[in-house]
Amino acid sequence: VAASSFVNATSLSPAAAADITPKFVLLSSAAVTRPKWLDQERRDFPAAADIPIVKLNPGGILDTKLEGEQLLRSSGAPYCVVRPCGLNEDQPQGRLVLSSGDLATGRISRLDLAELLV
């Protein structure tokens, strides 16, 4: 349902496409803020705090992605940040759940994510 609400970019005229924002879409990751969560946030949202990427944060990747988000936000460019949950080839397509913030958990089809980004 959510995916069908997005306009197929190939159906837009160049003039209409020029008026669309954001101009920059950043692929980040769910959980980028979670390594810095306070104990209270961890207690309030245990399902979101207790996932492998948060525990491992390999090479500080979540911190690096968050820094990239912050740089984009401060750039002044019109933007959109996409923070997908776990990418999975076996996840059924067409089951997108869009939310705001950094509490999402679950899985997303790689194909759904690709379609969302373009």
Coordinates of C-alpha atoms in Angstrom, one line a residue:
V1 CA 0.0 0.0 0.0
A2 CA 2.7 2.5 1.0
A3 CA 4.8 1.7 -2.1
S4 CA 1.8 2.3 -4.4
S5 CA 1.5 5.9 -3.1
F6 CA 4.9 6.8 -4.6
V7 CA 4.8 8.2 -8.1
N8 CA 6.7 6.2 -10.6
A9 CA 9.6 8.5 -11.6
T10 CA 9.5 7.4 -15.2
S11 CA 6.0 8.8 -15.6
L12 CA 7.0 12.3 -14.7
S13 CA 7.9 15.0 -17.2
P14 CA 11.3 16.7 -16.8
A15 CA 9.5 19.9 -15.8
A16 CA 7.4 18.2 -13.1
A17 CA 10.5 16.3 -11.8
A18 CA 12.4 19.5 -11.4
D19 CA 9.8 20.7 -8.8
I20 CA 9.9 17.6 -6.7
T21 CA 11.9 17.6 -3.4
P22 CA 13.9 16.1 -1.9
K23 CA 16.8 16.4 -4.3
F24 CA 19.0 14.2 -2.1
V25 CA 18.0 10.8 -0.7
L26 CA 20.4 9.4 1.8
L27 CA 20.3 5.6 2.5
S28 CA 21.2 5.3 6.2
S29 CA 20.2 2.6 8.6
A30 CA 17.7 1.9 11.3
A31 CA 19.3 2.1 14.8
V32 CA 21.8 4.9 14.1
T33 CA 20.8 6.8 17.3
R34 CA 20.5 3.7 19.5
P35 CA 24.2 3.2 20.5
K36 CA 23.9 6.6 22.3
W37 CA 20.5 5.9 23.9
L38 CA 20.3 6.5 27.7
D39 CA 19.3 3.6 30.0
Q40 CA 15.8 4.9 30.2
E41 CA 15.3 4.7 26.4
R42 CA 16.7 1.2 26.4
R43 CA 14.2 0.2 29.1
D44 CA 11.3 2.0 27.3
F45 CA 12.0 0.4 24.0
P46 CA 13.7 -3.0 24.6
A47 CA 12.8 -4.5 21.2
A48 CA 14.5 -1.6 19.4
A49 CA 17.5 -1.5 21.7
D50 CA 18.2 -5.3 21.7
I51 CA 19.0 -6.0 18.1
P52 CA 22.4 -7.3 16.9
I53 CA 23.5 -4.3 14.9
V54 CA 23.1 -2.1 18.0
K55 CA 25.0 -4.5 20.2
L56 CA 27.8 -5.0 17.6
N57 CA 28.0 -1.6 15.8
P58 CA 30.8 -3.0 13.7
G59 CA 33.5 -0.5 13.0
G60 CA 31.2 2.2 14.5
I61 CA 29.1 2.1 11.3
L62 CA 26.0 3.4 13.0
D63 CA 27.9 6.4 14.4
T64 CA 29.3 7.1 10.9
K65 CA 25.9 6.9 9.3
L66 CA 24.4 9.2 11.9
E67 CA 27.3 11.7 11.3
G68 CA 26.5 11.6 7.6
E69 CA 22.8 12.3 8.3
Q70 CA 23.8 15.3 10.5
L71 CA 26.1 16.7 7.8
L72 CA 23.3 16.4 5.2
R73 CA 20.8 18.1 7.5
S74 CA 23.2 21.0 8.1
S75 CA 23.9 21.4 4.4
G76 CA 20.7 23.2 3.6
A77 CA 20.0 20.9 0.7
P78 CA 16.4 19.5 0.4
Y79 CA 16.8 15.9 1.5
C80 CA 15.2 12.7 2.7
V81 CA 16.9 10.2 5.0
V82 CA 15.8 6.5 4.6
R83 CA 16.6 4.3 7.6
P84 CA 15.7 0.7 6.6
C85 CA 15.6 -2.2 9.0
G86 CA 17.2 -5.5 8.2
L87 CA 17.6 -6.2 4.5
N88 CA 16.4 -9.6 3.5
E89 CA 15.9 -11.4 0.2
D90 CA 13.3 -13.7 1.7
Q91 CA 11.0 -10.9 3.0
P92 CA 7.8 -10.8 0.9
Q93 CA 7.6 -7.7 -1.2
G94 CA 5.0 -5.0 -0.8
R95 CA 5.0 -4.9 3.0
L96 CA 6.6 -1.5 3.5
V97 CA 6.1 0.2 6.9
L98 CA 7.1 3.8 6.9
S99 CA 7.7 5.7 10.1
S100 CA 9.6 8.6 11.6
G101 CA 12.3 8.6 14.1
D102 CA 14.5 5.6 15.1
L103 CA 12.2 3.0 16.7
A104 CA 11.5 0.7 13.8
T105 CA 12.5 -2.9 13.9
G106 CA 11.9 -5.8 11.5
R107 CA 12.9 -6.7 7.9
I108 CA 12.5 -5.2 4.5
S109 CA 12.8 -6.7 1.1
R110 CA 15.9 -5.5 -0.8
L111 CA 13.7 -5.0 -3.9
D112 CA 11.2 -2.9 -2.0
L113 CA 14.0 -0.7 -0.6
A114 CA 15.5 -0.3 -4.1
E115 CA 12.1 0.7 -5.5
L116 CA 11.5 3.2 -2.7
L117 CA 14.9 4.9 -3.2
V118 CA 14.5 5.5 -6.9

